[in-house]
mmCIF file with all atom_site columns, C-alpha atoms in Angstrom:
data_model
loop_
_atom_site.group_PDB
_atom_site.id
_atom_site.type_symbol
_atom_site.label_atom_id
_atom_site.label_alt_id
_atom_site.label_comp_id
_atom_site.label_asym_id
_atom_site.label_entity_id
_atom_site.label_seq_id
_atom_site.pdbx_PDB_ins_code
_atom_site.Cartn_x
_atom_site.Cartn_y
_atom_site.Cartn_z
_atom_site.occupancy
_atom_site.B_iso_or_equiv
_atom_site.pdbx_formal_charge
_atom_site.auth_seq_id
_atom_site.auth_comp_id
_atom_site.auth_asym_id
_atom_site.auth_atom_id
_atom_site.pdbx_PDB_model_num
ATOM 1   C CA . MET J 1 1   ? -63.257  138.684 -129.296 1.00 38.00 ? 253 MET J CA 1
ATOM 2   C CA . THR J 1 2   ? -62.745  138.944 -132.623 1.00 47.00 ? 254 THR J CA 1
ATOM 3   C CA . ASP J 1 3   ? -65.703  139.437 -135.141 1.00 57.00 ? 255 ASP J CA 1
ATOM 4   C CA . LEU J 1 4   ? -66.023  136.221 -137.535 1.00 61.00 ? 256 LEU J CA 1
ATOM 5   C CA . GLU J 1 5   ? -67.346  135.469 -140.673 1.00 57.00 ? 257 GLU J CA 1
ATOM 6   C CA . PRO J 1 6   ? -71.184  134.960 -140.380 1.00 53.00 ? 258 PRO J CA 1
ATOM 7   C CA . LEU J 1 7   ? -72.513  131.550 -142.052 1.00 45.00 ? 259 LEU J CA 1
ATOM 8   C CA . ILE J 1 8   ? -75.754  133.773 -143.559 1.00 51.00 ? 260 ILE J CA 1
ATOM 9   C CA . PRO J 1 9   ? -74.320  137.149 -144.093 1.00 52.00 ? 261 PRO J CA 1
ATOM 10  C CA . LYS J 1 10  ? -76.832  140.369 -144.450 1.00 54.00 ? 262 LYS J CA 1
ATOM 11  C CA . HIS J 1 11  ? -78.579  140.048 -148.100 1.00 49.00 ? 263 HIS J CA 1
ATOM 12  C CA . GLY J 1 12  ? -82.137  141.021 -149.687 1.00 47.00 ? 264 GLY J CA 1
ATOM 13  C CA . GLY J 1 13  ? -80.720  145.071 -149.390 1.00 78.00 ? 265 GLY J CA 1
ATOM 14  C CA . TYR J 1 14  ? -82.292  145.237 -152.938 1.00 88.00 ? 266 TYR J CA 1
ATOM 15  C CA . ARG J 1 15  ? -84.315  148.214 -152.450 1.00 93.00 ? 267 ARG J CA 1
ATOM 16  C CA . ARG J 1 16  ? -81.363  150.354 -151.980 1.00 93.00 ? 268 ARG J CA 1
ATOM 17  C CA . LEU J 1 17  ? -79.383  149.100 -155.139 1.00 94.00 ? 269 LEU J CA 1
ATOM 18  C CA . LYS J 1 18  ? -79.566  152.005 -157.693 1.00 96.00 ? 270 LYS J CA 1
ATOM 19  C CA . SER J 1 19  ? -79.612  149.698 -159.976 1.00 96.00 ? 271 SER J CA 1
ATOM 20  C CA . PHE J 1 20  ? -83.005  148.659 -158.522 1.00 96.00 ? 272 PHE J CA 1
ATOM 21  C CA . GLN J 1 21  ? -84.533  152.174 -158.234 1.00 97.00 ? 273 GLN J CA 1
ATOM 22  C CA . VAL J 1 22  ? -83.505  152.803 -161.784 1.00 98.00 ? 274 VAL J CA 1
ATOM 23  C CA . SER J 1 23  ? -84.732  149.675 -163.285 1.00 98.00 ? 275 SER J CA 1
ATOM 24  C CA . GLN J 1 24  ? -88.091  150.188 -161.039 1.00 98.00 ? 276 GLN J CA 1
ATOM 25  C CA . LEU J 1 25  ? -88.876  153.199 -162.885 1.00 98.00 ? 277 LEU J CA 1
ATOM 26  C CA . VAL J 1 26  ? -87.993  151.819 -166.357 1.00 98.00 ? 278 VAL J CA 1
ATOM 27  C CA . TYR J 1 27  ? -90.826  149.431 -165.535 1.00 98.00 ? 279 TYR J CA 1
ATOM 28  C CA . ASP J 1 28  ? -93.483  151.990 -164.583 1.00 98.00 ? 280 ASP J CA 1
ATOM 29  C CA . VAL J 1 29  ? -92.345  154.208 -167.474 1.00 98.00 ? 281 VAL J CA 1
ATOM 30  C CA . THR J 1 30  ? -92.741  151.298 -169.700 1.00 98.00 ? 282 THR J CA 1
ATOM 31  C CA . VAL J 1 31  ? -96.343  149.871 -168.494 1.00 98.00 ? 283 VAL J CA 1
ATOM 32  C CA . ARG J 1 32  ? -97.460  153.491 -169.034 1.00 97.00 ? 284 ARG J CA 1
ATOM 33  C CA . PHE J 1 33  ? -95.771  153.879 -172.355 1.00 97.00 ? 285 PHE J CA 1
ATOM 34  C CA . CYS J 1 34  ? -97.193  150.446 -173.510 1.00 97.00 ? 286 CYS J CA 1
ATOM 35  C CA . ASN J 1 35  ? -100.764 151.808 -172.543 1.00 96.00 ? 287 ASN J CA 1
ATOM 36  C CA . GLN J 1 36  ? -100.644 154.506 -174.064 1.00 95.00 ? 288 GLN J CA 1
ATOM 37  C CA . TYR J 1 37  ? -99.113  153.984 -177.333 1.00 95.00 ? 289 TYR J CA 1
ATOM 38  C CA . VAL J 1 38  ? -98.680  150.193 -178.012 1.00 95.00 ? 290 VAL J CA 1
ATOM 39  C CA . GLU J 1 39  ? -102.160 148.462 -178.752 1.00 94.00 ? 291 GLU J CA 1
ATOM 40  C CA . LYS J 1 40  ? -102.855 146.480 -175.398 1.00 92.00 ? 292 LYS J CA 1
ATOM 41  C CA . ARG J 1 41  ? -103.640 143.189 -177.075 1.00 92.00 ? 293 ARG J CA 1
ATOM 42  C CA . SER J 1 42  ? -100.583 142.905 -179.148 1.00 95.00 ? 294 SER J CA 1
ATOM 43  C CA . ARG J 1 43  ? -97.791  140.936 -178.288 1.00 96.00 ? 295 ARG J CA 1
ATOM 44  C CA . THR J 1 44  ? -95.517  143.626 -178.185 1.00 96.00 ? 296 THR J CA 1
ATOM 45  C CA . HIS J 1 45  ? -97.544  144.973 -175.424 1.00 97.00 ? 297 HIS J CA 1
ATOM 46  C CA . ASP J 1 46  ? -97.210  142.119 -173.155 1.00 97.00 ? 298 ASP J CA 1
ATOM 47  C CA . GLN J 1 47  ? -93.277  141.219 -173.889 1.00 97.00 ? 299 GLN J CA 1
ATOM 48  C CA . MET J 1 48  ? -92.301  145.305 -173.002 1.00 98.00 ? 300 MET J CA 1
ATOM 49  C CA . VAL J 1 49  ? -94.104  145.064 -169.975 1.00 98.00 ? 301 VAL J CA 1
ATOM 50  C CA . GLN J 1 50  ? -92.856  141.172 -168.865 1.00 98.00 ? 302 GLN J CA 1
ATOM 51  C CA . ALA J 1 51  ? -89.427  142.478 -170.047 1.00 98.00 ? 303 ALA J CA 1
ATOM 52  C CA . ALA J 1 52  ? -89.468  145.416 -167.522 1.00 98.00 ? 304 ALA J CA 1
ATOM 53  C CA . ARG J 1 53  ? -91.048  143.303 -165.101 1.00 98.00 ? 305 ARG J CA 1
ATOM 54  C CA . SER J 1 54  ? -88.261  140.652 -165.558 1.00 97.00 ? 306 SER J CA 1
ATOM 55  C CA . VAL J 1 55  ? -85.145  143.282 -164.458 1.00 97.00 ? 307 VAL J CA 1
ATOM 56  C CA . VAL J 1 56  ? -87.450  144.209 -161.239 1.00 97.00 ? 308 VAL J CA 1
ATOM 57  C CA . GLN J 1 57  ? -87.944  140.827 -160.141 1.00 97.00 ? 309 GLN J CA 1
ATOM 58  C CA . ASN J 1 58  ? -84.581  139.297 -161.261 1.00 96.00 ? 310 ASN J CA 1
ATOM 59  C CA . ILE J 1 59  ? -82.453  141.708 -159.026 1.00 96.00 ? 311 ILE J CA 1
ATOM 60  C CA . ALA J 1 60  ? -84.874  141.321 -156.030 1.00 94.00 ? 312 ALA J CA 1
ATOM 61  C CA . GLU J 1 61  ? -84.748  137.802 -156.420 1.00 93.00 ? 313 GLU J CA 1
ATOM 62  C CA . GLY J 1 62  ? -80.889  137.538 -156.855 1.00 91.00 ? 314 GLY J CA 1
ATOM 63  C CA . SER J 1 63  ? -80.310  139.646 -153.728 1.00 88.00 ? 315 SER J CA 1
ATOM 64  C CA . ALA J 1 64  ? -82.508  137.562 -151.911 1.00 87.00 ? 316 ALA J CA 1
ATOM 65  C CA . ALA J 1 65  ? -80.865  134.395 -152.769 1.00 83.00 ? 317 ALA J CA 1
ATOM 66  C CA . SER J 1 66  ? -77.400  136.015 -152.204 1.00 75.00 ? 318 SER J CA 1
ATOM 67  C CA . ALA J 1 67  ? -76.890  134.859 -148.859 1.00 70.00 ? 319 ALA J CA 1
ATOM 68  C CA . THR J 1 68  ? -76.797  130.863 -149.766 1.00 70.00 ? 320 THR J CA 1
ATOM 69  C CA . SER J 1 69  ? -75.803  131.026 -153.794 1.00 73.00 ? 321 SER J CA 1
ATOM 70  C CA . LYS J 1 70  ? -73.782  133.997 -154.976 1.00 81.00 ? 322 LYS J CA 1
ATOM 71  C CA . LYS J 1 71  ? -73.888  132.087 -158.277 1.00 83.00 ? 323 LYS J CA 1
ATOM 72  C CA . THR J 1 72  ? -77.631  132.073 -158.355 1.00 86.00 ? 324 THR J CA 1
ATOM 73  C CA . GLU J 1 73  ? -77.382  135.909 -157.352 1.00 88.00 ? 325 GLU J CA 1
ATOM 74  C CA . LEU J 1 74  ? -74.963  136.326 -160.413 1.00 90.00 ? 326 LEU J CA 1
ATOM 75  C CA . LYS J 1 75  ? -77.020  134.437 -162.814 1.00 91.00 ? 327 LYS J CA 1
ATOM 76  C CA . LEU J 1 76  ? -80.174  136.269 -162.026 1.00 94.00 ? 328 LEU J CA 1
ATOM 77  C CA . THR J 1 77  ? -78.220  139.729 -162.359 1.00 94.00 ? 329 THR J CA 1
ATOM 78  C CA . GLN J 1 78  ? -77.437  138.420 -165.830 1.00 95.00 ? 330 GLN J CA 1
ATOM 79  C CA . VAL J 1 79  ? -80.963  137.607 -166.878 1.00 96.00 ? 331 VAL J CA 1
ATOM 80  C CA . ALA J 1 80  ? -82.009  140.729 -165.525 1.00 97.00 ? 332 ALA J CA 1
ATOM 81  C CA . ARG J 1 81  ? -79.295  142.548 -167.579 1.00 97.00 ? 333 ARG J CA 1
ATOM 82  C CA . ALA J 1 82  ? -80.367  140.490 -170.793 1.00 97.00 ? 334 ALA J CA 1
ATOM 83  C CA . SER J 1 83  ? -84.037  141.333 -170.211 1.00 98.00 ? 335 SER J CA 1
ATOM 84  C CA . LEU J 1 84  ? -82.818  145.177 -170.118 1.00 98.00 ? 336 LEU J CA 1
ATOM 85  C CA . GLU J 1 85  ? -81.103  144.710 -173.552 1.00 97.00 ? 337 GLU J CA 1
ATOM 86  C CA . GLU J 1 86  ? -84.334  143.265 -175.171 1.00 97.00 ? 338 GLU J CA 1
ATOM 87  C CA . LEU J 1 87  ? -86.249  146.092 -173.905 1.00 98.00 ? 339 LEU J CA 1
ATOM 88  C CA . ARG J 1 88  ? -83.921  148.683 -175.382 1.00 98.00 ? 340 ARG J CA 1
ATOM 89  C CA . LEU J 1 89  ? -84.410  147.318 -178.637 1.00 98.00 ? 341 LEU J CA 1
ATOM 90  C CA . ASP J 1 90  ? -88.163  147.267 -178.167 1.00 98.00 ? 342 ASP J CA 1
ATOM 91  C CA . PHE J 1 91  ? -88.198  150.927 -177.825 1.00 98.00 ? 343 PHE J CA 1
ATOM 92  C CA . GLU J 1 92  ? -85.636  151.488 -180.723 1.00 97.00 ? 344 GLU J CA 1
ATOM 93  C CA . ASP J 1 93  ? -88.044  149.341 -182.890 1.00 97.00 ? 345 ASP J CA 1
ATOM 94  C CA . PHE J 1 94  ? -90.927  151.819 -182.203 1.00 96.00 ? 346 PHE J CA 1
ATOM 95  C CA . LEU J 1 95  ? -89.065  155.140 -182.619 1.00 96.00 ? 347 LEU J CA 1
ATOM 96  C CA . ARG J 1 96  ? -87.389  153.511 -186.247 1.00 95.00 ? 348 ARG J CA 1
ATOM 97  C CA . HIS J 1 97  ? -90.886  151.706 -187.363 1.00 94.00 ? 349 HIS J CA 1
ATOM 98  C CA . ARG J 1 98  ? -93.059  155.280 -186.714 1.00 92.00 ? 350 ARG J CA 1
ATOM 99  C CA . GLY J 1 99  ? -90.210  157.391 -188.274 1.00 93.00 ? 351 GLY J CA 1
ATOM 100 C CA . LEU J 1 100 ? -89.598  159.336 -185.068 1.00 94.00 ? 352 LEU J CA 1
ATOM 101 C CA . GLU J 1 101 ? -86.250  160.506 -184.213 1.00 92.00 ? 353 GLU J CA 1
ATOM 102 C CA . MET J 1 102 ? -83.737  158.865 -181.774 1.00 95.00 ? 354 MET J CA 1
ATOM 103 C CA . LEU J 1 103 ? -82.355  161.882 -180.157 1.00 94.00 ? 355 LEU J CA 1
ATOM 104 C CA . ASP J 1 104 ? -79.004  162.037 -180.014 1.00 93.00 ? 356 ASP J CA 1
ATOM 105 C CA . ALA J 1 105 ? -76.817  161.633 -176.022 1.00 92.00 ? 357 ALA J CA 1
ATOM 106 C CA . GLN J 1 106 ? -76.146  165.462 -176.395 1.00 95.00 ? 358 GLN J CA 1
ATOM 107 C CA . HIS J 1 107 ? -79.899  166.980 -177.654 1.00 95.00 ? 359 HIS J CA 1
ATOM 108 C CA . PRO J 1 108 ? -80.980  169.494 -175.349 1.00 94.00 ? 360 PRO J CA 1
ATOM 109 C CA . ALA J 1 109 ? -83.714  167.652 -174.478 1.00 95.00 ? 361 ALA J CA 1
ATOM 110 C CA . LEU J 1 110 ? -82.256  164.620 -173.252 1.00 96.00 ? 362 LEU J CA 1
ATOM 111 C CA . ARG J 1 111 ? -79.583  167.011 -171.332 1.00 96.00 ? 363 ARG J CA 1
ATOM 112 C CA . ARG J 1 112 ? -82.276  168.331 -169.672 1.00 97.00 ? 364 ARG J CA 1
ATOM 113 C CA . PHE J 1 113 ? -83.380  164.814 -168.992 1.00 97.00 ? 365 PHE J CA 1
ATOM 114 C CA . LYS J 1 114 ? -80.504  163.833 -167.302 1.00 97.00 ? 366 LYS J CA 1
ATOM 115 C CA . ALA J 1 115 ? -79.948  166.878 -165.035 1.00 97.00 ? 367 ALA J CA 1
ATOM 116 C CA . LEU J 1 116 ? -83.321  166.307 -163.927 1.00 97.00 ? 368 LEU J CA 1
ATOM 117 C CA . GLN J 1 117 ? -82.502  162.848 -162.564 1.00 96.00 ? 369 GLN J CA 1
ATOM 118 C CA . PRO J 1 118 ? -86.009  161.714 -162.469 1.00 97.00 ? 370 PRO J CA 1
ATOM 119 C CA . LYS J 1 119 ? -87.114  159.147 -159.272 1.00 97.00 ? 371 LYS J CA 1
ATOM 120 C CA . SER J 1 120 ? -90.518  158.744 -160.453 1.00 97.00 ? 372 SER J CA 1
ATOM 121 C CA . LEU J 1 121 ? -93.212  158.237 -163.098 1.00 98.00 ? 373 LEU J CA 1
ATOM 122 C CA . HIS J 1 122 ? -94.697  161.778 -162.597 1.00 98.00 ? 374 HIS J CA 1
ATOM 123 C CA . GLU J 1 123 ? -91.328  163.742 -162.861 1.00 98.00 ? 375 GLU J CA 1
ATOM 124 C CA . VAL J 1 124 ? -90.660  161.613 -166.289 1.00 98.00 ? 376 VAL J CA 1
ATOM 125 C CA . GLN J 1 125 ? -94.813  162.696 -167.713 1.00 97.00 ? 377 GLN J CA 1
ATOM 126 C CA . ALA J 1 126 ? -93.610  166.263 -166.259 1.00 97.00 ? 378 ALA J CA 1
ATOM 127 C CA . TRP J 1 127 ? -90.473  166.529 -168.227 1.00 97.00 ? 379 TRP J CA 1
ATOM 128 C CA . VAL J 1 128 ? -92.392  165.431 -171.418 1.00 96.00 ? 380 VAL J CA 1
ATOM 129 C CA . ALA J 1 129 ? -94.921  167.628 -171.095 1.00 95.00 ? 381 ALA J CA 1
ATOM 130 C CA . GLY J 1 130 ? -92.307  170.548 -170.349 1.00 95.00 ? 382 GLY J CA 1
ATOM 131 C CA . GLU J 1 131 ? -90.520  169.582 -173.347 1.00 94.00 ? 383 GLU J CA 1
ATOM 132 C CA . ARG J 1 132 ? -93.898  169.802 -175.496 1.00 92.00 ? 384 ARG J CA 1
ATOM 133 C CA . LYS J 1 133 ? -94.962  173.141 -174.035 1.00 91.00 ? 385 LYS J CA 1
ATOM 134 C CA . GLN J 1 134 ? -91.852  174.699 -174.841 1.00 89.00 ? 386 GLN J CA 1
ATOM 135 C CA . ALA J 1 135 ? -91.038  173.471 -178.041 1.00 83.00 ? 387 ALA J CA 1
ATOM 136 C CA . THR J 1 136 ? -94.551  174.807 -178.898 1.00 85.00 ? 388 THR J CA 1
ATOM 137 C CA . GLU J 1 137 ? -93.795  178.275 -177.328 1.00 82.00 ? 389 GLU J CA 1
ATOM 138 C CA . ALA J 1 138 ? -90.920  178.476 -179.467 1.00 74.00 ? 390 ALA J CA 1
ATOM 139 C CA . GLN J 1 139 ? -92.095  177.780 -182.668 1.00 69.00 ? 391 GLN J CA 1
ATOM 140 C CA . GLY J 1 140 ? -95.021  179.980 -181.855 1.00 64.00 ? 392 GLY J CA 1
ATOM 141 C CA . LEU J 1 141 ? -93.165  182.849 -181.572 1.00 61.00 ? 393 LEU J CA 1
ATOM 142 C CA . SER J 1 142 ? -91.004  181.761 -184.780 1.00 54.00 ? 394 SER J CA 1
ATOM 143 C CA . ARG J 1 143 ? -94.337  181.672 -186.575 1.00 52.00 ? 395 ARG J CA 1
ATOM 144 C CA . THR J 1 144 ? -95.410  184.949 -184.948 1.00 51.00 ? 396 THR J CA 1
ATOM 145 C CA . HIS J 1 145 ? -92.375  186.613 -186.576 1.00 48.00 ? 397 HIS J CA 1
ATOM 146 C CA . THR J 1 146 ? -92.724  185.169 -189.807 1.00 47.00 ? 398 THR J CA 1
ATOM 147 C CA . ASP J 1 147 ? -96.198  186.193 -190.196 1.00 49.00 ? 399 ASP J CA 1
ATOM 148 C CA . ARG J 1 148 ? -95.344  189.604 -189.479 1.00 50.00 ? 400 ARG J CA 1
ATOM 149 C CA . GLN J 1 149 ? -93.019  189.531 -192.192 1.00 49.00 ? 401 GLN J CA 1
ATOM 150 C CA . ASP J 1 150 ? -95.789  188.284 -194.323 1.00 48.00 ? 402 ASP J CA 1
ATOM 151 C CA . ALA J 1 151 ? -98.650  190.795 -193.649 1.00 45.00 ? 403 ALA J CA 1
ATOM 152 C CA . GLY J 1 152 ? -100.226 192.130 -196.585 1.00 43.00 ? 404 GLY J CA 1
ATOM 153 C CA . ARG J 1 153 ? -99.207  189.512 -198.873 1.00 42.00 ? 405 ARG J CA 1
ATOM 154 C CA . SER J 1 154 ? -102.897 187.795 -199.730 1.00 38.00 ? 406 SER J CA 1
ATOM 155 C CA . SER J 1 155 ? -101.193 184.845 -201.436 1.00 34.00 ? 407 SER J CA 1
ATOM 156 C CA . VAL J 1 156 ? -99.586  183.487 -198.547 1.00 30.00 ? 408 VAL J CA 1
ATOM 157 C CA . PRO J 1 157 ? -101.415 180.679 -197.484 1.00 31.00 ? 409 PRO J CA 1
ATOM 158 C CA . VAL J 1 158 ? -102.767 179.385 -193.920 1.00 27.00 ? 410 VAL J CA 1
ATOM 159 C CA . ARG J 1 159 ? -100.428 177.572 -192.204 1.00 30.00 ? 411 ARG J CA 1
ATOM 160 C CA . GLU J 1 160 ? -101.193 174.614 -190.081 1.00 30.00 ? 412 GLU J CA 1
ATOM 161 C CA . CYS J 1 161 ? -100.951 174.387 -186.500 1.00 30.00 ? 413 CYS J CA 1
ATOM 162 C CA . GLN J 1 162 ? -99.566  171.053 -186.369 1.00 40.00 ? 414 GLN J CA 1
ATOM 163 C CA . ASP J 1 163 ? -96.086  171.171 -187.042 1.00 41.00 ? 415 ASP J CA 1
ATOM 164 C CA . SER J 1 164 ? -93.616  167.928 -187.874 1.00 49.00 ? 416 SER J CA 1
ATOM 165 C CA . SER J 1 165 ? -90.628  169.669 -186.068 1.00 49.00 ? 417 SER J CA 1
ATOM 166 C CA . ILE J 1 166 ? -91.842  169.590 -182.975 1.00 52.00 ? 418 ILE J CA 1
ATOM 167 C CA . PRO J 1 167 ? -91.180  166.193 -180.953 1.00 63.00 ? 419 PRO J CA 1
ATOM 168 C CA . SER J 1 168 ? -94.130  164.275 -180.524 1.00 89.00 ? 420 SER J CA 1
ATOM 169 C CA . SER J 1 169 ? -95.387  163.165 -176.892 1.00 94.00 ? 421 SER J CA 1
ATOM 170 C CA . ALA J 1 170 ? -94.772  159.181 -177.845 1.00 95.00 ? 422 ALA J CA 1
ATOM 171 C CA . CYS J 1 171 ? -91.227  160.652 -179.177 1.00 95.00 ? 423 CYS J CA 1
ATOM 172 C CA . LEU J 1 172 ? -90.330  162.277 -175.829 1.00 96.00 ? 424 LEU J CA 1
ATOM 173 C CA . ALA J 1 173 ? -91.143  159.358 -173.808 1.00 97.00 ? 425 ALA J CA 1
ATOM 174 C CA . ALA J 1 174 ? -89.455  157.164 -175.705 1.00 97.00 ? 426 ALA J CA 1
ATOM 175 C CA . ASN J 1 175 ? -86.604  158.102 -175.740 1.00 97.00 ? 427 ASN J CA 1
ATOM 176 C CA . GLY J 1 176 ? -86.541  159.383 -172.140 1.00 98.00 ? 428 GLY J CA 1
ATOM 177 C CA . ALA J 1 177 ? -87.016  155.763 -171.690 1.00 98.00 ? 429 ALA J CA 1
ATOM 178 C CA . LEU J 1 178 ? -83.799  154.882 -173.527 1.00 98.00 ? 430 LEU J CA 1
ATOM 179 C CA . SER J 1 179 ? -82.044  157.198 -171.355 1.00 98.00 ? 431 SER J CA 1
ATOM 180 C CA . LEU J 1 180 ? -82.941  155.187 -168.198 1.00 98.00 ? 432 LEU J CA 1
ATOM 181 C CA . LEU J 1 181 ? -82.507  152.067 -169.887 1.00 98.00 ? 433 LEU J CA 1
ATOM 182 C CA . ASN J 1 182 ? -78.515  153.015 -170.722 1.00 97.00 ? 434 ASN J CA 1
ATOM 183 C CA . LEU J 1 183 ? -78.302  154.195 -167.312 1.00 97.00 ? 435 LEU J CA 1
ATOM 184 C CA . ALA J 1 184 ? -79.621  150.971 -165.661 1.00 97.00 ? 436 ALA J CA 1
ATOM 185 C CA . CYS J 1 185 ? -77.518  149.093 -168.138 1.00 97.00 ? 437 CYS J CA 1
ATOM 186 C CA . TYR J 1 186 ? -74.436  150.605 -166.945 1.00 97.00 ? 438 TYR J CA 1
ATOM 187 C CA . LEU J 1 187 ? -75.543  150.070 -163.099 1.00 97.00 ? 439 LEU J CA 1
ATOM 188 C CA . LEU J 1 188 ? -76.171  146.615 -163.796 1.00 96.00 ? 440 LEU J CA 1
ATOM 189 C CA . ASP J 1 189 ? -72.882  145.781 -165.827 1.00 96.00 ? 441 ASP J CA 1
ATOM 190 C CA . ARG J 1 190 ? -70.755  147.329 -162.832 1.00 95.00 ? 442 ARG J CA 1
ATOM 191 C CA . GLN J 1 191 ? -72.892  145.010 -160.559 1.00 94.00 ? 443 GLN J CA 1
ATOM 192 C CA . VAL J 1 192 ? -72.189  141.981 -162.394 1.00 92.00 ? 444 VAL J CA 1
ATOM 193 C CA . ALA J 1 193 ? -68.604  142.869 -162.591 1.00 93.00 ? 445 ALA J CA 1
ATOM 194 C CA . ARG J 1 194 ? -68.552  143.244 -158.875 1.00 89.00 ? 446 ARG J CA 1
ATOM 195 C CA . LEU J 1 195 ? -70.445  140.189 -158.300 1.00 87.00 ? 447 LEU J CA 1
ATOM 196 C CA . ALA J 1 196 ? -67.952  138.033 -160.523 1.00 84.00 ? 448 ALA J CA 1
ATOM 197 C CA . ALA J 1 197 ? -65.140  139.961 -158.734 1.00 85.00 ? 449 ALA J CA 1
ATOM 198 C CA . ASP J 1 198 ? -66.729  139.037 -155.475 1.00 74.00 ? 450 ASP J CA 1
ATOM 199 C CA . PHE J 1 199 ? -67.145  135.382 -156.465 1.00 66.00 ? 451 PHE J CA 1
ATOM 200 C CA . GLU J 1 200 ? -63.686  134.532 -157.610 1.00 65.00 ? 452 GLU J CA 1
ATOM 201 C CA . ASN J 1 201 ? -62.149  136.574 -154.699 1.00 60.00 ? 453 ASN J CA 1
ATOM 202 C CA . GLU J 1 202 ? -64.454  134.616 -151.923 1.00 64.00 ? 454 GLU J CA 1
ATOM 203 C CA . GLY J 1 203 ? -66.171  131.692 -153.463 1.00 54.00 ? 455 GLY J CA 1
ATOM 204 C CA . GLY J 1 204 ? -69.870  130.993 -152.824 1.00 51.00 ? 456 GLY J CA 1
ATOM 205 C CA . PHE J 1 205 ? -71.830  129.493 -149.600 1.00 49.00 ? 457 PHE J CA 1
ATOM 206 C CA . THR J 1 206 ? -70.236  126.120 -149.791 1.00 55.00 ? 458 THR J CA 1
ATOM 207 C CA . GLU J 1 207 ? -66.404  128.452 -149.184 1.00 53.00 ? 459 GLU J CA 1
ATOM 208 C CA . ARG J 1 208 ? -67.899  130.104 -146.672 1.00 49.00 ? 460 ARG J CA 1
ATOM 209 C CA . LEU J 1 209 ? -69.329  127.220 -144.959 1.00 48.00 ? 461 LEU J CA 1
ATOM 210 C CA . TYR J 1 210 ? -66.114  125.390 -144.823 1.00 44.00 ? 462 TYR J CA 1
ATOM 211 C CA . ARG J 1 211 ? -64.239  128.560 -143.719 1.00 52.00 ? 463 ARG J CA 1
ATOM 212 C CA . VAL J 1 212 ? -66.939  128.549 -140.356 1.00 49.00 ? 464 VAL J CA 1
ATOM 213 C CA . ARG J 1 213 ? -66.599  125.137 -139.727 1.00 52.00 ? 465 ARG J CA 1
ATOM 214 C CA . THR J 1 214 ? -63.054  125.465 -139.827 1.00 57.00 ? 466 THR J CA 1
ATOM 215 C CA . ALA J 1 215 ? -62.998  128.413 -137.259 1.00 57.00 ? 467 ALA J CA 1
ATOM 216 C CA . ARG J 1 216 ? -65.187  126.619 -134.983 1.00 62.00 ? 468 ARG J CA 1
ATOM 217 C CA . ARG J 1 217 ? -62.742  123.496 -134.973 1.00 64.00 ? 469 ARG J CA 1
ATOM 218 C CA . ASN J 1 218 ? -60.292  125.310 -134.253 1.00 71.00 ? 470 ASN J CA 1
ATOM 219 C CA . GLY J 1 219 ? -61.739  126.958 -131.277 1.00 65.00 ? 471 GLY J CA 1
ATOM 220 C CA . GLN J 1 220 ? -62.328  130.178 -132.425 1.00 52.00 ? 472 GLN J CA 1
ATOM 221 C CA . ARG J 1 221 ? -65.669  130.408 -131.743 1.00 48.00 ? 473 ARG J CA 1
#
């Protein structure tokens, strides 16, 4: 007997979606970032955390609803995409308002971050710590070389230990979050496009119900 189209297809497999996995990591990073660098009682703190949560929840809800409403799945996935854009603007504002650098996509630190392909908050934190350590050590070597050249010059002032040329942990964390957000936006854009194409070509639950009932009346099942 030929396999026929099921009335209720497999659905709810959102945990296997790359878009969900990356968005969940964005949520974890955002919660940690806000708790560390944003005033906990501020509206910005709540908005950023809720925007990140909205992405994850809407992807999951849309996937669960897909069995009986492709329209709902498409709508909720679009809501998730909009929340990503809101969150991306918040991270950009954080950097701009504090005079912190928004790293270029080809910046060595971000290239290492992308090559790492972090899957957990711990891996993101380890990247931030590693970049800080590497920058500090490189700056220390440069200073040591300069100090040797200046040896014996009594007029040379004592240098400060802090150097503004080394990216702060907040700067690195925000740029790492933006990199993840860019990836999540790309993945959800592709997902929305696929859902729209599927809906256009196959219709939703109503069309599937008609096909299944027609097949039954024709004695095909």
